[in-house]
Coordinates of C-alpha atoms and ligand atoms in Angstrom, one line a residue:
X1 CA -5.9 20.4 -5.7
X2 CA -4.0 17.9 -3.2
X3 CA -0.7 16.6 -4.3
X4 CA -0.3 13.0 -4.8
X5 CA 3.4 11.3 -5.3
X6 CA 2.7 8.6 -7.8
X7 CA 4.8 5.3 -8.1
X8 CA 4.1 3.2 -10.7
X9 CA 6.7 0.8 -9.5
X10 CA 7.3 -2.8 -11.2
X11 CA 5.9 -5.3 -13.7
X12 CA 2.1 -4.8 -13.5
X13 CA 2.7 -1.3 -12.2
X14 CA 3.0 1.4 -15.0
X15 CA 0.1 -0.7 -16.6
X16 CA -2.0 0.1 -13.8
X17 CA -1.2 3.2 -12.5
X18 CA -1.7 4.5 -15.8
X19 CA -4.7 2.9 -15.8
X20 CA -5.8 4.3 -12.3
X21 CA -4.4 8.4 -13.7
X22 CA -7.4 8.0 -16.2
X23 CA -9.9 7.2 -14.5
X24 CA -9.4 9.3 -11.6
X25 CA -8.5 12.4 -14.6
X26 CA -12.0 11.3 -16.2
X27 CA -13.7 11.6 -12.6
X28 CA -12.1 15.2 -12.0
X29 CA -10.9 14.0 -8.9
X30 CA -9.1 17.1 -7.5
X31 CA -5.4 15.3 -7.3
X32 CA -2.4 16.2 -9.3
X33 CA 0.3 13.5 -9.4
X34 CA 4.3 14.4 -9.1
X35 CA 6.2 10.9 -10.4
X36 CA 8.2 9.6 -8.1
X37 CA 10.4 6.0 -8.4
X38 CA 11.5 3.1 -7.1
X39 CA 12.0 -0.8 -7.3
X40 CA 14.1 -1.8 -10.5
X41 CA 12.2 1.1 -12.1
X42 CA 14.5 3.4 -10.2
X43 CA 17.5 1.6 -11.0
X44 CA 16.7 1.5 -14.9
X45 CA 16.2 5.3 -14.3
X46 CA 19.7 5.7 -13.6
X47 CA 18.9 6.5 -9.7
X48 CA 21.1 5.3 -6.6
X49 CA 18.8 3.0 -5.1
X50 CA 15.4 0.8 -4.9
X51 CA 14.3 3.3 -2.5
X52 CA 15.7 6.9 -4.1
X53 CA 16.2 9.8 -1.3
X54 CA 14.4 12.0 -3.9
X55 CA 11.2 9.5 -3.5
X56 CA 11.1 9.2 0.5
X57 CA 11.8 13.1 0.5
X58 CA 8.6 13.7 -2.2
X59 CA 6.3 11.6 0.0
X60 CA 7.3 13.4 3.4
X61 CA 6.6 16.8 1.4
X62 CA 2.9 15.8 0.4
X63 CA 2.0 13.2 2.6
X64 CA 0.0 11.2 0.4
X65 CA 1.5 8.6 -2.3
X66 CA -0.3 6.3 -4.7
X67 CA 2.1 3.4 -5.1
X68 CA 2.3 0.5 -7.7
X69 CA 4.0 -2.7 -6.4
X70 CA 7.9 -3.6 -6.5
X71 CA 9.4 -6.7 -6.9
X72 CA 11.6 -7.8 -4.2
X73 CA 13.8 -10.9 -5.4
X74 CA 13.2 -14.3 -3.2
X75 CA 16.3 -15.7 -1.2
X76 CA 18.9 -13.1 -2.3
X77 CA 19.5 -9.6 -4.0
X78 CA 18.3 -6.2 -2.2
X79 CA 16.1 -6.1 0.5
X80 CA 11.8 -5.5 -0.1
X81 CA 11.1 -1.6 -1.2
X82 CA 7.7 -1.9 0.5
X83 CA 9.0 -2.8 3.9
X84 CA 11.7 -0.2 3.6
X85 CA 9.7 2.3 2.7
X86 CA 6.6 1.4 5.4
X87 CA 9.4 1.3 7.9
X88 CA 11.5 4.9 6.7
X89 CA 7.8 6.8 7.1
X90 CA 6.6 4.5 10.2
X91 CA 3.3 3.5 8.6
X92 CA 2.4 1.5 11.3
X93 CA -1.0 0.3 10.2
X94 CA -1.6 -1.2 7.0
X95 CA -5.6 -1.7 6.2
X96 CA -6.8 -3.8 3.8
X97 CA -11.1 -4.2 3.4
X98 CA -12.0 -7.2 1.2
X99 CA -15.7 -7.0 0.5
X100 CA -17.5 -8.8 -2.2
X101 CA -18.2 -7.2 -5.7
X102 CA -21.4 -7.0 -7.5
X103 CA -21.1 -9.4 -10.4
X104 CA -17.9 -11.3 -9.2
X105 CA -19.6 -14.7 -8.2
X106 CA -17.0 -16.5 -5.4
X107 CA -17.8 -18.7 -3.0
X108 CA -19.1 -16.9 -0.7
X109 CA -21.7 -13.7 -0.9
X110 CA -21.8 -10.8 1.5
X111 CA -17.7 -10.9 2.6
X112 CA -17.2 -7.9 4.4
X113 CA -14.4 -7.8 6.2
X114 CA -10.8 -5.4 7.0
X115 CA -7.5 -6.9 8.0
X116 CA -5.5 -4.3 9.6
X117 CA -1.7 -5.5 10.1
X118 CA 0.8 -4.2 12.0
X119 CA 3.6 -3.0 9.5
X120 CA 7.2 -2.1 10.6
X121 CA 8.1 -4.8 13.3
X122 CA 8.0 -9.0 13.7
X123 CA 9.5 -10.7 11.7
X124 CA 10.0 -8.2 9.0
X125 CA 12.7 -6.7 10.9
X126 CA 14.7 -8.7 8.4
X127 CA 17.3 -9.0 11.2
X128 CA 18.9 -12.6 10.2
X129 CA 22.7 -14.0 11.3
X130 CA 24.1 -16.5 9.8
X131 CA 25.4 -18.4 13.4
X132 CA 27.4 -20.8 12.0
X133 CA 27.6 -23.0 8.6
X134 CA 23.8 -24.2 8.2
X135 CA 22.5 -22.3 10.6
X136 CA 20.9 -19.0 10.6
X137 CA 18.9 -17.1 13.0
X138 CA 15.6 -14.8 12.4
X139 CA 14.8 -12.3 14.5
X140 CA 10.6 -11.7 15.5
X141 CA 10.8 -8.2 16.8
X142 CA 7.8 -7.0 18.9
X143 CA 8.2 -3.7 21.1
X144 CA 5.1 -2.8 23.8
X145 CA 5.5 0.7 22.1
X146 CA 4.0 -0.6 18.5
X147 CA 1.9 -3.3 19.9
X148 CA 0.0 -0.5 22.2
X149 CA 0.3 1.9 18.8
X150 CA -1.4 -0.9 16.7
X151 CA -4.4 -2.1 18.8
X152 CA -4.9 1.6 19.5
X153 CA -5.2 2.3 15.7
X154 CA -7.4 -0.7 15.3
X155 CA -10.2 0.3 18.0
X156 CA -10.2 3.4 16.9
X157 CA -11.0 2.4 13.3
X158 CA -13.5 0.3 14.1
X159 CA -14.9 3.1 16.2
X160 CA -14.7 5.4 13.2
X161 CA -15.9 3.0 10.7
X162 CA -18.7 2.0 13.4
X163 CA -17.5 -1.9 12.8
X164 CA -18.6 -4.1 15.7
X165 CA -15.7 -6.4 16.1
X166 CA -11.9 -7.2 16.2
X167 CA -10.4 -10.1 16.2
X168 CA -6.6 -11.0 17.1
X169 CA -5.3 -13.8 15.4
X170 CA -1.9 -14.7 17.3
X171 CA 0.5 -17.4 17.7
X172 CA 0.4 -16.9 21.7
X173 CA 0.6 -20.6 22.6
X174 CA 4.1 -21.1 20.8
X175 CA 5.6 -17.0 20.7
X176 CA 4.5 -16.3 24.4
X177 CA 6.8 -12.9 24.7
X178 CA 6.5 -11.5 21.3
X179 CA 2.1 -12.7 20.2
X180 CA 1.8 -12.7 23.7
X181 CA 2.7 -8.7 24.1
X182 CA 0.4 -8.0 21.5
X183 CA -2.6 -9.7 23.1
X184 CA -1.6 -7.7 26.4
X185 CA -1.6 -4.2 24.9
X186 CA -5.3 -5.3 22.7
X187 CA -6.5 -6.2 25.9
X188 CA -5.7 -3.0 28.2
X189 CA -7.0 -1.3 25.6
X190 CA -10.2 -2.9 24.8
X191 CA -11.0 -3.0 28.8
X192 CA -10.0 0.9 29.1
X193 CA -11.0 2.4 26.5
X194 CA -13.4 0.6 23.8
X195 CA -15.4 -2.0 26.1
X196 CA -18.0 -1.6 23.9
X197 CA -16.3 -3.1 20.8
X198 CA -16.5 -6.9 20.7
X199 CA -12.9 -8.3 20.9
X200 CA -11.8 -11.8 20.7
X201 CA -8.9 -13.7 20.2
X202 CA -7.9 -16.6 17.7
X203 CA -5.0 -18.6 17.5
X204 CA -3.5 -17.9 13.6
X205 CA -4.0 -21.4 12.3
X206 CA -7.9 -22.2 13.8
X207 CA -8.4 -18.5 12.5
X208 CA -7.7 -19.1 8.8
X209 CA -9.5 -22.8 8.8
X210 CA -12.4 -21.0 10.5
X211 CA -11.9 -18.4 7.6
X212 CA -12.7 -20.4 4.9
X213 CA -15.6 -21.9 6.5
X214 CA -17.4 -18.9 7.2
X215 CA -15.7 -15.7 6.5
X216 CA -18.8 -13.2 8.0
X217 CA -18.5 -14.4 11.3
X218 CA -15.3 -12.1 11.1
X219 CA -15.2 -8.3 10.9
X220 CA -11.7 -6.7 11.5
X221 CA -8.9 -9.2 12.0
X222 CA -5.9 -7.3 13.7
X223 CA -2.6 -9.1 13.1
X224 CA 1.0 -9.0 14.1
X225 CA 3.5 -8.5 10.4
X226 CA 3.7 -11.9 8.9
X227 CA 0.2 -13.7 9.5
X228 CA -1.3 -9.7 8.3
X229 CA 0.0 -10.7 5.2
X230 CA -0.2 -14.2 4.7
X231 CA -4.1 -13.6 6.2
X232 CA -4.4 -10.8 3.2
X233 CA -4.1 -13.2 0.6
X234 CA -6.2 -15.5 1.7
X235 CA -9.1 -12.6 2.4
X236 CA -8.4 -11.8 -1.5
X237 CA -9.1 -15.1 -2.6
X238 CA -12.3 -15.1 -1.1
X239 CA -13.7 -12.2 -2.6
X240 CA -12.4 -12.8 -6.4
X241 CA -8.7 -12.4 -6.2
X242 CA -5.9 -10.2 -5.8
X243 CA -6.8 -8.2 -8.9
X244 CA -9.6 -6.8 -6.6
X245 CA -7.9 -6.6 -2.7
X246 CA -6.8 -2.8 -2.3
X247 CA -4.7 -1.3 0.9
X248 CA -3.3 1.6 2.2
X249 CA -0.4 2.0 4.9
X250 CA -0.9 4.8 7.5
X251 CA 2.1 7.0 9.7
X252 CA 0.7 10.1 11.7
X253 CA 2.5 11.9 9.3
X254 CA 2.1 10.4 6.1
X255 CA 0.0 7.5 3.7
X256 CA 0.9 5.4 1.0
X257 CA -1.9 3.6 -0.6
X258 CA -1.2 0.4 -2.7
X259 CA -3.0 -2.7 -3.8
X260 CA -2.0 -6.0 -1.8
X261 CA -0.6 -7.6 -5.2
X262 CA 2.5 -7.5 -6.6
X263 CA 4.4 -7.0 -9.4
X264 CA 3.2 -10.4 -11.5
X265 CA 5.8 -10.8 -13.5
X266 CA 4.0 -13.8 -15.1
X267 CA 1.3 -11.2 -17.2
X268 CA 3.3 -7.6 -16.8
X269 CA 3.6 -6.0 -20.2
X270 CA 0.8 -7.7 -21.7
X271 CA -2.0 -5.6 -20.9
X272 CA -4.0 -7.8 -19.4
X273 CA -3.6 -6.8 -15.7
X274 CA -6.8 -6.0 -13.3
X275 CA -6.5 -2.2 -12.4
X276 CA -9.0 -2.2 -9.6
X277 CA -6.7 -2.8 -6.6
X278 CA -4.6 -0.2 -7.3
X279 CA -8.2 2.0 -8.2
X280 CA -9.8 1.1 -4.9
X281 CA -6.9 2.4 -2.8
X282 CA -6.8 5.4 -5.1
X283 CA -11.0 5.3 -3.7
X284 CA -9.2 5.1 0.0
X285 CA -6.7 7.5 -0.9
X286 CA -9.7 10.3 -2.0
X287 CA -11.6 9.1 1.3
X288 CA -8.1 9.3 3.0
X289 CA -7.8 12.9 1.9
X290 CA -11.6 13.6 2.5
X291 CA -11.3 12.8 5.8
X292 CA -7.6 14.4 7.1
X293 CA -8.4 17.6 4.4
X294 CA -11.8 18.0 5.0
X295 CA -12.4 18.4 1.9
X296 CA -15.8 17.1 0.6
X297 CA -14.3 17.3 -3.4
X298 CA -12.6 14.4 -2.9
X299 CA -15.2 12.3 -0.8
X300 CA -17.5 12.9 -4.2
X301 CA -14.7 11.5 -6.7
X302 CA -14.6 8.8 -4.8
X303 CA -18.1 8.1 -4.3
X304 CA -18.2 8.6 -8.3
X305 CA -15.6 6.2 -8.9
X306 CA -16.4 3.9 -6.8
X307 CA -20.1 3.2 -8.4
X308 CA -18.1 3.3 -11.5
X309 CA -16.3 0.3 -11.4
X310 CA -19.5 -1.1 -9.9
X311 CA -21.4 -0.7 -12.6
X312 CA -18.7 -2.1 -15.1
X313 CA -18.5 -5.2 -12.8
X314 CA -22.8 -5.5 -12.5
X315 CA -22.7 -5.0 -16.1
X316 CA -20.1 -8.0 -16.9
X317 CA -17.2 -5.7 -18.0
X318 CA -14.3 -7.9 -16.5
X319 CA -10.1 -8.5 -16.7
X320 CA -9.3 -11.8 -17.3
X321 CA -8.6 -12.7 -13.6
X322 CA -12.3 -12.1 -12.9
X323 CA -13.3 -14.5 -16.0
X324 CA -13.8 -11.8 -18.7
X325 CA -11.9 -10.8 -21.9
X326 CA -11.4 -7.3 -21.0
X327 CA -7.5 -6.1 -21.2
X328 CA -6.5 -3.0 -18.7
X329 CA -7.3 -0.2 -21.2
X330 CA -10.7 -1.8 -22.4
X331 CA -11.9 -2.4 -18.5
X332 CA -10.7 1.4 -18.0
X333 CA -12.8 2.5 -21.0
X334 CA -15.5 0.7 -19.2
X335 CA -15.4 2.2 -15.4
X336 CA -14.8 5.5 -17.3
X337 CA -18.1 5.6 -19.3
X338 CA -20.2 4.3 -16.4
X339 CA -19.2 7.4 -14.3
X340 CA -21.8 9.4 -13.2
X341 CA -22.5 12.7 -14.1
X342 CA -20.0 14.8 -11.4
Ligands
NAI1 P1 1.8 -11.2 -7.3 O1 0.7 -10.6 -6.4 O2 2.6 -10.3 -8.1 O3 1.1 -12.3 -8.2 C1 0.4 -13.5 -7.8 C2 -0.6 -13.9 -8.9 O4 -1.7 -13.0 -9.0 C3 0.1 -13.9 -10.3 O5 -0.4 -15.0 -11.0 C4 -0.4 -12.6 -10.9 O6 -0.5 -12.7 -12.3 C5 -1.8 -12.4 -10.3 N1 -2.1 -11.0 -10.1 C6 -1.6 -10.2 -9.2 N2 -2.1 -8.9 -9.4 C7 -2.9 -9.0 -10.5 C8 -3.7 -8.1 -11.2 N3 -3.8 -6.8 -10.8 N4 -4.5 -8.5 -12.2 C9 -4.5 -9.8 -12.6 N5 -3.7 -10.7 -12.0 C10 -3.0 -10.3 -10.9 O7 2.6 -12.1 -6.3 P2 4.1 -12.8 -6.5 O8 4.1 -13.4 -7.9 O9 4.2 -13.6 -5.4 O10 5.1 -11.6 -6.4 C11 5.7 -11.0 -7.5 C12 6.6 -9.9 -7.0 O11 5.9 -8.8 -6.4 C13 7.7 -10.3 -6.0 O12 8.9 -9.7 -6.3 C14 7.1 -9.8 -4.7 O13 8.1 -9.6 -3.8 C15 6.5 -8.5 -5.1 N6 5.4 -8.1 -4.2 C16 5.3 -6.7 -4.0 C17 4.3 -6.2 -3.3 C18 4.2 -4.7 -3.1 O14 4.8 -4.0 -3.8 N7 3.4 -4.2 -2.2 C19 3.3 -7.1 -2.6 C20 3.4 -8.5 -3.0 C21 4.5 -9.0 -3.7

């Protein structure tokens, strides 16, 4: 068994994480949660902070957490939980794969393609002064150190994961030191070490038009902080939503998988939220484990799970944000009967 620190987090969160325990219960995946808080969550617990010591310390201990989203409050109140925590346990590299799903009908068929996002620098640092009455500085971080670490990380993924192709999308032209210093490392090491990987490089705005006109002619898109998530969203949207876009954020240490939505206040508590995000990255998570534990238990549960909820989808069991009538429990029942025999 391979401990997993479990957040449910926000909103949505306890809805789906509860949804995700049940599944990956049903599928004898060899996990055992510990609960851990944070967001408001930890705050209505009575703990000190969005980001408890208790909850950094668990995840150090196991290495792996499962993590629901947390609302971060727009133009005052505490700082984001996510980027906190990403930053406290230096998971660098967030991946997210967006691929389409049997029975989901988009716009487009056949979307395969990762966004891997460089996660604890830019303008994230969240490093803003206020100069003088009306105007306030915000400071784009970028350090040679994490812009060699990142494009590193990437070609070696796509090595891994035998993908053919990264693309940069930067803002070179206008952020010459801090784009530009990206483009520089991704290029040394392309040229030294992965000439066989195709690389290319996209200025951000041309990259998202030419997105939407043909998203295959795109495999990995590596991305400073800021256009990794605004990039993410739009990836979602092209392969039925952010009910369906799962992540994970990856240290050399430690892992925290989590879907790319957040904590949408505008359905929580109704029961009516998708629980496939967070159930794909719980599919990375067991890969995740497969691969660092060697342990071929886990590569299994995910395999199981994973033509679960392909099944449910083929077979027109879907949450309303896909166009079904399904609520979380009812779409859980569903992924839950359609798993193979273990
Ligand atoms: P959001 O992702 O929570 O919601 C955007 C829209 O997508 C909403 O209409 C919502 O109902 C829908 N949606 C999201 N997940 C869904 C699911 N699983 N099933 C069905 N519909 C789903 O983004 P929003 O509203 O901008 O942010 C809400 C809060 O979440 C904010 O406080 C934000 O800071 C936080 N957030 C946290 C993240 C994290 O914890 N990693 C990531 C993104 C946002």
């Amino acid at each position: 068994m391979h401990t997993v620190v479990l957040i449910p987090g926000d909103g949505i969160g306890p809805e789906v994480s509860t949804a995700v325990r049940r599944v990956l219960t049903a599928a004898n995946a060899p996990i055992g949660f510990v609960e851990r808080h944070a967001g408001e969550a930890a705050l209505d617990r009575g703990l000190e902070d969005v980001l408890p010591s208790e909850t950094v310390a668990a995840i150090r201990e196991h290495h792996v957490a499962l993590k629901g989203p947390c609302t971060t409050p727009v133009g005052r109140g505490f700082s984001s939980v996510n980027v906190a925590l990403r930053k406290k346990l230096n998971l660098y590299a967030a991946v997210r794969p967006f691929r389409s799903l049997p029975g989901v009908k988009t716009r487009y068929e056949d979307v395969d393609l990762i966004v891997i996002r460089e996660n604890t620098e830019g303008l994230y640092s969240g490093i803003e002064n206020l100069i003088t009455d009306g105007v306030v500085v915000s400071m784009k971080v970028a350090t040679r150190g994490a812009c060699h670490r990142i494009s590193h990380w990437a070609f070696r993924y796509a090595t891994h994961r035998r993908r053919a192709k990264i693309t940069i999308f930067h803002k070179a032209n206008i952020m010459k030191m801090s784009d530009g210093m990206l483009l520089d490392e991704a290029r040394k090491v392309h040229e030294r070490d992965y000439p066989n990987i195709d690389y290319s490089e996209v200025i951000v705005d041309a990259g998202h038009m030419r997105l939407v006109q043909n998203p295959k002619q795109f495999d990995i898109i590596l991305c400073e902080n800021l256009y990794g998530d605004i990039v993410s969203d739009l990836c979602a949207g092209l392969i039925g939503g952010l009910g369906v876009s799962p992540g994970a954020n990856i240290g050399e240490e430690d892992a925290v998988f989590e879907a790319v939505h957040g904590s949408a206040p505008d359905i929580a508590g109704q029961g009516v939220a998708n629980p496939l995000a967070l159930l794909m990255s719980s599919v990375m998570l067991l890969n995740h484990l497969a691969e660092t534990r060697h342990d071929e238990a886990c590569r299994k549960a995910a395999e199981r799970i994973r033509t679960a909820y392909d099944r449910a989808l083929d077979d027109g069991q879907k949450t309303r944000d896909l166009g079904g009538e399904l609520g979380t429990a009812a779409f859980t029942d569903s992924v839950i009967a359609r798993l193979p025999a273990g």
